[in-house]
Tab-separated table of C-alpha atoms in Angstrom:
chain	number	residue	atom	x	y	z
A	1	MET	CA	-3.035	-25.278	23.735
A	2	SER	CA	-6.113	-25.224	26.241
A	3	ASP	CA	-9.426	-27.044	25.325
A	4	ASP	CA	-11.925	-24.345	24.171
A	5	ALA	CA	-8.401	-22.841	21.524
A	6	ALA	CA	-7.896	-26.654	20.394
A	7	ARG	CA	-11.945	-27.018	19.653
A	8	HIS	CA	-11.950	-23.309	17.768
A	9	ARG	CA	-9.166	-24.835	15.742
A	10	GLU	CA	-10.533	-27.877	14.918
A	11	LYS	CA	-13.576	-25.563	13.385
A	12	MET	CA	-12.342	-23.589	11.523
A	13	GLU	CA	-9.713	-26.055	9.574
A	14	LYS	CA	-13.196	-27.792	8.701
A	15	ARG	CA	-14.887	-24.222	7.743
A	16	LYS	CA	-11.361	-23.380	5.775
A	17	ALA	CA	-11.961	-26.669	3.766
A	18	VAL	CA	-15.213	-25.442	2.840
A	19	GLN	CA	-14.152	-22.420	1.667
A	20	ASP	CA	-11.196	-23.458	0.129
A	21	ALA	CA	-13.119	-25.631	-1.983
A	22	GLU	CA	-16.112	-23.008	-2.692
A	23	VAL	CA	-13.317	-20.359	-4.314
A	24	ALA	CA	-11.963	-23.632	-6.088
A	25	GLY	CA	-15.185	-23.961	-7.796
A	26	LYS	CA	-15.663	-20.329	-8.879
A	27	THR	CA	-13.411	-19.748	-12.129
A	28	LEU	CA	-14.841	-17.706	-14.783
A	29	GLU	CA	-14.125	-14.194	-15.067
A	30	LYS	CA	-16.450	-11.938	-17.129
A	31	GLY	CA	-17.750	-8.378	-17.035
A	32	LEU	CA	-20.415	-8.354	-14.809
A	33	LEU	CA	-23.813	-6.187	-14.559
A	34	LEU	CA	-24.043	-5.256	-10.928
A	35	VAL	CA	-27.678	-3.722	-9.693
A	36	HIS	CA	-27.999	-1.623	-6.340
A	37	THR	CA	-31.870	-1.223	-6.324
A	38	GLY	CA	-34.410	-0.808	-2.854
A	39	PRO	CA	-35.238	2.057	-0.882
A	40	GLY	CA	-32.033	2.478	1.004
A	41	LYS	CA	-29.388	4.596	1.257
A	42	GLY	CA	-26.344	2.829	-0.389
A	43	LYS	CA	-27.462	2.654	-4.247
A	44	SER	CA	-24.954	5.111	-6.055
A	45	THR	CA	-22.681	5.436	-2.875
A	46	ALA	CA	-21.252	1.919	-3.483
A	47	ALA	CA	-21.517	2.810	-7.161
A	48	LEU	CA	-18.415	5.163	-6.358
A	49	GLY	CA	-17.243	3.038	-3.893
A	50	LEU	CA	-16.592	0.155	-7.198
A	51	MET	CA	-15.525	2.949	-9.194
A	52	LEU	CA	-12.348	4.165	-6.426
A	53	ARG	CA	-11.743	0.712	-6.427
A	54	ALA	CA	-11.369	0.168	-9.887
A	55	LEU	CA	-9.028	3.619	-10.499
A	56	GLY	CA	-7.019	2.060	-7.487
A	57	ARG	CA	-6.012	-0.640	-10.394
A	58	GLY	CA	-5.702	1.605	-12.394
A	59	TRP	CA	-8.939	1.249	-14.416
A	60	ARG	CA	-10.572	3.823	-16.612
A	61	VAL	CA	-14.131	4.145	-15.452
A	62	GLY	CA	-16.997	5.974	-16.260
A	63	MET	CA	-20.517	7.649	-14.953
A	64	VAL	CA	-23.030	8.711	-16.679
A	65	GLN	CA	-26.020	10.326	-13.670
A	66	PHE	CA	-29.798	10.071	-15.377
A	67	ILE	CA	-31.519	12.170	-12.971
A	68	LYS	CA	-29.179	14.246	-11.278
A	69	GLY	CA	-28.456	17.322	-12.572
A	70	GLY	CA	-26.240	20.347	-12.041
A	71	TRP	CA	-25.776	20.371	-8.010
A	72	ASP	CA	-22.302	20.516	-6.355
A	73	THR	CA	-21.522	17.145	-5.017
A	74	GLY	CA	-18.568	15.925	-3.327
A	75	GLU	CA	-17.906	12.920	-5.544
A	76	ARG	CA	-17.729	15.188	-8.744
A	77	HIS	CA	-14.800	17.286	-6.845
A	78	ALA	CA	-12.989	13.834	-5.735
A	79	VAL	CA	-12.868	12.779	-8.774
A	80	ALA	CA	-11.013	15.390	-10.915
A	81	ALA	CA	-7.587	13.141	-8.615
A	82	PHE	CA	-7.613	10.586	-11.081
A	83	GLY	CA	-7.711	13.144	-13.953
A	84	ASP	CA	-8.934	11.833	-17.318
A	85	ARG	CA	-9.374	7.999	-15.898
A	86	VAL	CA	-12.841	9.471	-14.955
A	87	VAL	CA	-15.219	9.729	-17.339
A	88	TRP	CA	-18.198	11.733	-15.543
A	89	HIS	CA	-21.555	12.845	-17.442
A	90	THR	CA	-24.157	14.524	-15.572
A	91	LEU	CA	-27.077	15.299	-18.238
A	92	GLY	CA	-30.043	14.692	-15.198
A	93	GLU	CA	-32.804	17.933	-14.778
A	94	GLY	CA	-33.048	16.775	-11.739
A	95	PHE	CA	-36.266	14.824	-10.563
A	96	THR	CA	-39.350	15.025	-12.312
A	97	TRP	CA	-40.952	16.883	-9.257
A	98	GLU	CA	-38.486	19.613	-10.317
A	99	THR	CA	-38.402	19.971	-13.737
A	100	GLN	CA	-42.408	19.356	-14.037
A	101	ASP	CA	-42.297	18.950	-18.084
A	102	LYS	CA	-41.956	15.289	-18.980
A	103	ALA	CA	-40.476	15.998	-22.615
A	104	ARG	CA	-37.574	17.728	-21.138
A	105	ASP	CA	-37.408	14.943	-19.015
A	106	ILE	CA	-37.495	12.253	-22.044
A	107	ALA	CA	-34.814	14.346	-24.108
A	108	ALA	CA	-32.569	14.404	-21.241
A	109	CYS	CA	-32.517	10.529	-20.303
A	110	ARG	CA	-32.186	9.944	-24.021
A	111	HIS	CA	-29.250	11.674	-24.052
A	112	ALA	CA	-27.990	10.617	-21.586
A	113	TRP	CA	-28.483	6.419	-23.039
A	114	GLU	CA	-26.511	7.779	-26.438
A	115	VAL	CA	-23.666	9.135	-23.917
A	116	ALA	CA	-24.042	5.771	-22.201
A	117	GLU	CA	-23.722	4.042	-25.509
A	118	GLY	CA	-20.703	5.861	-26.405
A	119	LEU	CA	-18.946	4.553	-23.158
A	120	MET	CA	-19.421	1.356	-23.734
A	121	ALA	CA	-18.426	1.396	-26.829
A	122	ASP	CA	-14.576	3.021	-25.513
A	123	PRO	CA	-12.175	0.078	-24.870
A	124	THR	CA	-10.611	2.079	-22.701
A	125	ILE	CA	-13.583	2.424	-20.321
A	126	ARG	CA	-13.187	-1.010	-17.590
A	127	LEU	CA	-15.835	0.354	-15.239
A	128	LEU	CA	-19.401	2.018	-16.338
A	129	ALA	CA	-21.893	3.801	-13.600
A	130	LEU	CA	-25.233	4.242	-14.447
A	131	ASP	CA	-26.738	6.320	-12.178
A	132	GLU	CA	-30.907	6.011	-11.646
A	133	LEU	CA	-30.918	4.751	-15.216
A	134	ASN	CA	-33.779	2.008	-12.967
A	135	ILE	CA	-35.894	5.629	-12.395
A	136	ALA	CA	-35.769	6.352	-16.117
A	137	LEU	CA	-36.515	2.817	-17.027
A	138	ARG	CA	-39.422	3.027	-14.074
A	139	TYR	CA	-41.193	6.316	-15.979
A	140	ASP	CA	-40.381	4.480	-20.082
A	141	TYR	CA	-38.419	7.735	-20.619
A	142	LEU	CA	-36.157	4.873	-22.418
A	143	ALA	CA	-36.852	1.800	-23.756
A	144	LEU	CA	-36.627	-1.006	-21.938
A	145	ASP	CA	-35.499	-3.916	-24.462
A	146	ALA	CA	-33.328	-1.809	-26.328
A	147	VAL	CA	-31.124	-0.527	-23.329
A	148	LEU	CA	-31.431	-4.516	-22.099
A	149	ALA	CA	-30.181	-5.450	-25.550
A	150	ALA	CA	-27.069	-2.705	-25.171
A	151	LEU	CA	-26.564	-4.170	-21.846
A	152	ARG	CA	-26.414	-7.880	-22.680
A	153	ALA	CA	-24.162	-7.069	-26.178
A	154	ARG	CA	-21.377	-5.393	-24.178
A	155	ARG	CA	-18.184	-5.643	-24.342
A	156	PRO	CA	-17.272	-9.339	-22.435
A	157	ASP	CA	-14.918	-7.171	-20.617
A	158	LEU	CA	-16.678	-4.133	-19.085
A	159	HIS	CA	-18.267	-4.114	-15.866
A	160	VAL	CA	-21.496	-2.279	-15.358
A	161	VAL	CA	-23.402	-1.021	-12.537
A	162	VAL	CA	-27.217	0.812	-12.932
A	163	THR	CA	-28.519	2.174	-9.779
A	164	GLY	CA	-32.214	3.085	-9.054
A	165	ARG	CA	-34.745	1.981	-6.807
A	166	ASN	CA	-37.793	-0.176	-8.780
A	167	ALA	CA	-35.569	-1.989	-10.851
A	168	LYS	CA	-37.541	-3.624	-13.827
A	169	PRO	CA	-37.750	-7.450	-13.488
A	170	ALA	CA	-36.189	-8.054	-16.917
A	171	LEU	CA	-32.751	-6.570	-15.892
A	172	ILE	CA	-32.873	-7.752	-12.706
A	173	GLU	CA	-33.430	-11.034	-14.667
A	174	ALA	CA	-29.917	-10.058	-16.999
A	175	ALA	CA	-27.706	-8.828	-14.063
A	176	ASP	CA	-24.678	-10.997	-12.576
A	177	LEU	CA	-25.390	-9.503	-9.315
A	178	VAL	CA	-28.584	-7.668	-7.372
A	179	THR	CA	-28.200	-5.994	-4.315
A	180	GLU	CA	-32.088	-4.793	-2.570
A	181	MET	CA	-30.302	-2.000	-0.500
A	182	GLY	CA	-33.056	-2.043	2.379
A	183	SER	CA	-34.181	1.106	4.644
A	184	VAL	CA	-34.016	0.068	8.239
A	185	LYS	CA	-33.443	3.625	9.596
A	186	HIS	CA	-33.511	6.722	8.309
A	187	HIS	CA	-32.321	9.947	9.872
A	188	PHE	CA	-34.192	12.132	7.336
A	189	ALA	CA	-37.450	10.733	9.844
A	190	ALA	CA	-35.576	12.191	12.687
A	191	GLY	CA	-35.539	15.794	11.851
A	192	VAL	CA	-31.878	15.976	10.239
A	193	LYS	CA	-31.246	17.609	7.236
A	194	ALA	CA	-29.271	16.464	3.782
A	195	GLN	CA	-25.686	17.403	4.963
A	196	GLU	CA	-22.769	18.552	3.003
A	197	GLY	CA	-20.014	15.260	2.731
A	198	ILE	CA	-22.605	12.521	3.529
A	199	GLU	CA	-25.747	13.298	1.110
A	200	PHE	CA	-23.859	15.027	-1.370
B	1	MET	CA	-49.247	22.386	-23.849
B	2	SER	CA	-51.184	18.931	-24.186
B	3	ASP	CA	-53.197	17.802	-22.202
B	4	ASP	CA	-50.843	14.967	-20.363
B	5	ALA	CA	-48.283	17.675	-20.009
B	6	ALA	CA	-50.586	19.694	-18.171
B	7	ARG	CA	-51.876	17.223	-16.156
B	8	HIS	CA	-47.653	16.148	-15.856
B	9	ARG	CA	-46.997	19.256	-15.317
B	10	GLU	CA	-49.760	19.581	-11.863
B	11	LYS	CA	-49.125	16.631	-10.803
B	12	MET	CA	-45.328	17.628	-10.016
B	13	GLU	CA	-46.280	20.994	-8.873
B	14	LYS	CA	-48.446	18.643	-6.358
B	15	ARG	CA	-45.572	16.957	-5.496
B	16	LYS	CA	-43.016	19.805	-5.268
B	17	ALA	CA	-44.872	21.413	-2.321
B	18	VAL	CA	-44.822	17.986	-0.958
B	19	GLN	CA	-41.395	17.615	-1.393
B	20	ASP	CA	-40.133	21.436	-0.418
B	21	ALA	CA	-42.593	20.898	2.775
B	22	GLU	CA	-40.525	18.258	3.647
B	23	VAL	CA	-36.886	19.732	3.152
B	24	ALA	CA	-37.692	22.921	5.190
B	25	GLY	CA	-38.816	20.308	8.235
B	26	LYS	CA	-35.765	19.067	8.198
B	27	THR	CA	-33.455	21.368	9.813
B	28	LEU	CA	-31.356	19.586	12.160
B	29	GLU	CA	-26.773	18.880	11.448
B	30	LYS	CA	-25.626	16.262	13.622
B	31	GLY	CA	-22.566	13.650	13.045
B	32	LEU	CA	-24.055	10.757	12.073
B	33	LEU	CA	-23.817	7.126	12.747
B	34	LEU	CA	-24.479	4.874	10.065
B	35	VAL	CA	-24.627	0.996	9.916
B	36	HIS	CA	-24.575	-1.039	6.449
B	37	THR	CA	-25.569	-4.312	7.371
B	38	GLY	CA	-27.070	-7.667	5.711
B	39	PRO	CA	-25.753	-9.916	4.088
B	40	GLY	CA	-26.020	-8.431	0.828
B	41	LYS	CA	-22.800	-6.564	-1.290
B	42	GLY	CA	-22.260	-3.004	-1.022
B	43	LYS	CA	-21.624	-2.727	2.525
B	44	SER	CA	-17.938	-2.039	2.463
B	45	THR	CA	-18.127	-0.610	-0.817
B	46	ALA	CA	-20.918	2.056	0.201
B	47	ALA	CA	-18.828	2.839	2.978
B	48	LEU	CA	-15.872	3.597	0.755
B	49	GLY	CA	-18.348	5.729	-1.335
B	50	LEU	CA	-18.898	8.050	1.319
B	51	MET	CA	-15.043	8.558	2.219
B	52	LEU	CA	-14.779	9.595	-1.322
B	53	ARG	CA	-17.455	12.134	-1.489
B	54	ALA	CA	-16.200	13.941	1.808
B	55	LEU	CA	-12.765	13.509	0.266
B	56	GLY	CA	-14.425	15.621	-2.323
B	57	ARG	CA	-15.392	18.024	0.140
B	58	GLY	CA	-11.716	18.575	1.301
B	59	TRP	CA	-12.444	16.530	4.397
B	60	ARG	CA	-9.624	14.031	6.677
B	61	VAL	CA	-10.921	10.840	7.062
B	62	GLY	CA	-9.963	7.731	8.419
B	63	MET	CA	-10.817	3.813	7.701
B	64	VAL	CA	-10.108	1.191	10.155
B	65	GLN	CA	-10.518	-2.649	8.539
B	66	PHE	CA	-11.100	-5.344	11.727
B	67	ILE	CA	-11.197	-8.612	9.824
B	68	LYS	CA	-9.461	-7.677	6.801
B	69	GLY	CA	-6.090	-8.377	6.705
B	70	GLY	CA	-2.827	-8.091	4.622
B	71	TRP	CA	-4.450	-8.566	1.187
B	72	ASP	CA	-3.588	-6.128	-1.929
B	73	THR	CA	-6.941	-3.958	-3.003
B	74	GLY	CA	-7.555	-1.225	-5.203
B	75	GLU	CA	-8.631	0.440	-2.541
B	76	ARG	CA	-5.868	0.674	-0.714
B	77	HIS	CA	-3.967	2.343	-3.947
B	78	ALA	CA	-6.962	4.416	-4.615
B	79	VAL	CA	-6.945	6.866	-1.502
B	80	ALA	CA	-3.368	7.200	-1.919
B	81	ALA	CA	-3.856	9.916	-4.087
B	82	PHE	CA	-5.456	11.220	-1.308
B	83	GLY	CA	-2.212	11.820	0.542
B	84	ASP	CA	-2.372	12.695	4.443
B	85	ARG	CA	-6.112	13.200	4.169
B	86	VAL	CA	-6.971	9.446	4.738
B	87	VAL	CA	-5.463	7.476	7.383
B	88	TRP	CA	-5.831	4.155	6.892
B	89	HIS	CA	-5.697	1.029	8.642
B	90	THR	CA	-5.529	-2.633	7.713
B	91	LEU	CA	-5.280	-4.672	11.219
B	92	GLY	CA	-7.416	-7.901	10.873
B	93	GLU	CA	-5.561	-11.052	10.769
B	94	GLY	CA	-8.144	-12.029	8.269
B	95	PHE	CA	-11.446	-14.482	8.698
B	96	THR	CA	-11.328	-16.594	11.451
B	97	TRP	CA	-11.221	-19.548	9.429
B	98	GLU	CA	-7.895	-18.386	8.282
B	99	THR	CA	-6.059	-17.426	11.191
B	100	GLN	CA	-7.870	-20.406	13.325
B	101	ASP	CA	-6.355	-18.585	16.313
B	102	LYS	CA	-9.100	-17.038	18.245
B	103	ALA	CA	-7.113	-15.313	21.167
B	104	ARG	CA	-5.136	-14.086	17.758
B	105	ASP	CA	-8.292	-13.074	16.456
B	106	ILE	CA	-9.529	-10.781	19.659
B	107	ALA	CA	-5.602	-9.355	20.419
B	108	ALA	CA	-6.198	-8.099	16.215
B	109	CYS	CA	-9.761	-6.752	17.360
B	110	ARG	CA	-8.580	-4.888	20.767
B	111	HIS	CA	-5.940	-3.443	18.926
B	112	ALA	CA	-8.195	-2.171	16.415
B	113	TRP	CA	-10.483	-0.432	18.115
B	114	GLU	CA	-8.019	1.050	20.165
B	115	VAL	CA	-7.093	2.530	17.050
B	116	ALA	CA	-9.889	2.923	16.071
B	117	GLU	CA	-10.627	5.235	19.514
B	118	GLY	CA	-7.929	7.753	19.013
B	119	LEU	CA	-8.967	8.374	15.309
B	120	MET	CA	-12.258	9.478	17.460
B	121	ALA	CA	-10.542	11.755	19.512
B	122	ASP	CA	-8.797	13.182	15.743
B	123	PRO	CA	-10.463	16.788	16.065
B	124	THR	CA	-9.048	16.751	11.987
B	125	ILE	CA	-10.942	13.273	10.931
B	126	ARG	CA	-14.264	14.253	9.560
B	127	LEU	CA	-15.834	10.494	9.091
B	128	LEU	CA	-13.983	6.765	10.474
B	129	ALA	CA	-15.809	3.894	8.735
B	130	LEU	CA	-15.690	0.772	11.053
B	131	ASP	CA	-15.119	-1.987	8.292
B	132	GLU	CA	-16.356	-5.079	9.879
B	133	LEU	CA	-17.124	-4.355	13.416
B	134	ASN	CA	-20.613	-5.435	12.802
B	135	ILE	CA	-18.822	-9.022	13.134
B	136	ALA	CA	-15.957	-8.103	15.879
B	137	LEU	CA	-18.929	-7.678	17.569
B	138	ARG	CA	-21.143	-10.456	16.963
B	139	TYR	CA	-18.091	-12.783	18.233
B	140	ASP	CA	-17.573	-10.913	21.331
B	141	TYR	CA	-14.370	-10.129	20.227
B	142	LEU	CA	-15.284	-6.644	21.700
B	143	ALA	CA	-16.741	-5.302	24.307
B	144	LEU	CA	-20.593	-4.311	22.847
B	145	ASP	CA	-21.140	-1.624	25.508
B	146	ALA	CA	-17.782	-0.559	25.507
B	147	VAL	CA	-18.186	0.150	21.989
B	148	LEU	CA	-21.263	1.350	22.055
B	149	ALA	CA	-20.280	4.515	24.775
B	150	ALA	CA	-17.521	5.432	22.956
B	151	LEU	CA	-19.981	5.979	19.855
B	152	ARG	CA	-22.273	7.804	21.572
B	153	ALA	CA	-19.965	9.963	23.032
B	154	ARG	CA	-18.609	10.767	19.241
B	155	ARG	CA	-17.555	14.248	18.763
B	156	PRO	CA	-20.865	16.117	17.507
B	157	ASP	CA	-19.558	16.384	13.910
B	158	LEU	CA	-18.187	13.035	13.736
B	159	HIS	CA	-19.231	10.984	10.807
B	160	VAL	CA	-19.184	7.213	11.546
B	161	VAL	CA	-19.673	4.260	9.409
B	162	VAL	CA	-20.219	0.495	10.933
B	163	THR	CA	-19.995	-2.168	8.266
B	164	GLY	CA	-20.800	-5.740	8.318
B	165	ARG	CA	-22.875	-8.383	8.506
B	166	ASN	CA	-25.649	-9.094	11.752
B	167	ALA	CA	-25.350	-5.688	13.423
B	168	LYS	CA	-26.341	-5.932	17.144
B	169	PRO	CA	-29.578	-4.477	17.660
B	170	ALA	CA	-28.356	-2.308	20.107
B	171	LEU	CA	-26.172	-0.585	17.852
B	172	ILE	CA	-29.492	-0.229	15.177
B	173	GLU	CA	-31.030	1.149	18.209
B	174	ALA	CA	-28.014	3.674	18.497
B	175	ALA	CA	-27.500	4.677	14.719
B	176	ASP	CA	-29.196	7.432	12.650
B	177	LEU	CA	-29.005	5.684	9.688
B	178	VAL	CA	-29.143	1.906	9.064
B	179	THR	CA	-28.850	0.221	5.723
B	180	GLU	CA	-30.014	-3.560	5.379
B	181	MET	CA	-27.775	-4.637	2.012
B	182	GLY	CA	-30.009	-7.678	0.620
B	183	SER	CA	-29.090	-10.524	-1.824
B	184	VAL	CA	-31.476	-10.834	-4.961
B	185	LYS	CA	-28.746	-12.171	-6.812
B	186	HIS	CA	-25.134	-12.950	-6.359
B	187	HIS	CA	-22.314	-14.161	-9.503
B	188	PHE	CA	-20.553	-16.206	-7.366
B	189	ALA	CA	-22.931	-18.772	-6.875
B	190	ALA	CA	-22.879	-18.934	-11.250
B	191	GLY	CA	-19.262	-19.948	-10.960
B	192	VAL	CA	-17.830	-16.664	-11.638
B	193	LYS	CA	-14.842	-15.887	-9.346
B	194	ALA	CA	-13.786	-12.782	-7.416
B	195	GLN	CA	-12.141	-10.058	-9.869
B	196	GLU	CA	-9.371	-7.628	-9.506
B	197	GLY	CA	-10.772	-4.594	-9.855
B	198	ILE	CA	-13.971	-5.505	-8.482
B	199	GLU	CA	-14.287	-7.563	-5.219
B	200	PHE	CA	-11.157	-6.676	-4.060
């Protein structure tokens, strides 16, 4: 073995010892509250990836979309491959500038939240995605206290992922994992349109 | 209509006009180079979500994992639902502290890159995920210039998503979309272990 290879091995042996000790120190298992926030792309998309992984473990999963309305999306077609192991509700009415009707937006969010509460109470669901819930909270279309109380009272084995910009500080406080998606560069700025298969 | 509702509608009408003009200004369609980097969770998971969306549009997609080795993962099981529309290669040997053998790590990355080049040349593939390619580039296990040249010379309709921390500045420069996943809060710090169905 060359000196370089020997040095590399020695360094990596030490690093592995540190890693192993770290892994051994983590023993808790629990249903997580995950939050994907920030202005960058990938918040809802990473929630879809979580759903795919969970489906690969044989779990039943739920999705409630609070803002997105009746658009035709690739993800909706894709999850049909998993039959009734995916419960998918698209209950938004589009963005607020589409509906231009605050009362209708609020009613849609309240209905979506009722559906979400129903799924949280369904013991067959192991992962629930609440897509764009942060938007509904930001505009006070839903009462933050009631939402947080329900999330905190969830079954111990239920994982919930909440997406949307501008997550409320109290939600971040309650969460186990929070990722902030930052936008370093976006193709829309270069005049590229939203494309089927990528954006929807 | 109440004054408040009328004001909301007027504000949203203006906002919709701005949005519509912005959307109308974006007319280009192209295969994108997307990069998910940063220390936070969701880089590979958002790439999985992109694959799911693309599969829902009937696309054929590819995945090459440069670092992850022969671990049993939920995502690998899940994509079996899409048959030969997913071409999946797990070609890593684990993290460098697992193999402790730099020459073997380099050989594995070079083989993975050859496989990736083969998939880039396959006209039936519309989206290709190069998972943890940034790690291989960071440790100079692959030549950055050669990788960038191949990515730049990709077919016009091929979307490529590259994941991993510490994306090289030249890759960011070449990319159409770059999201930096920031870690605001992580459950590992609270002693929670990596759990089946969520982390793998």
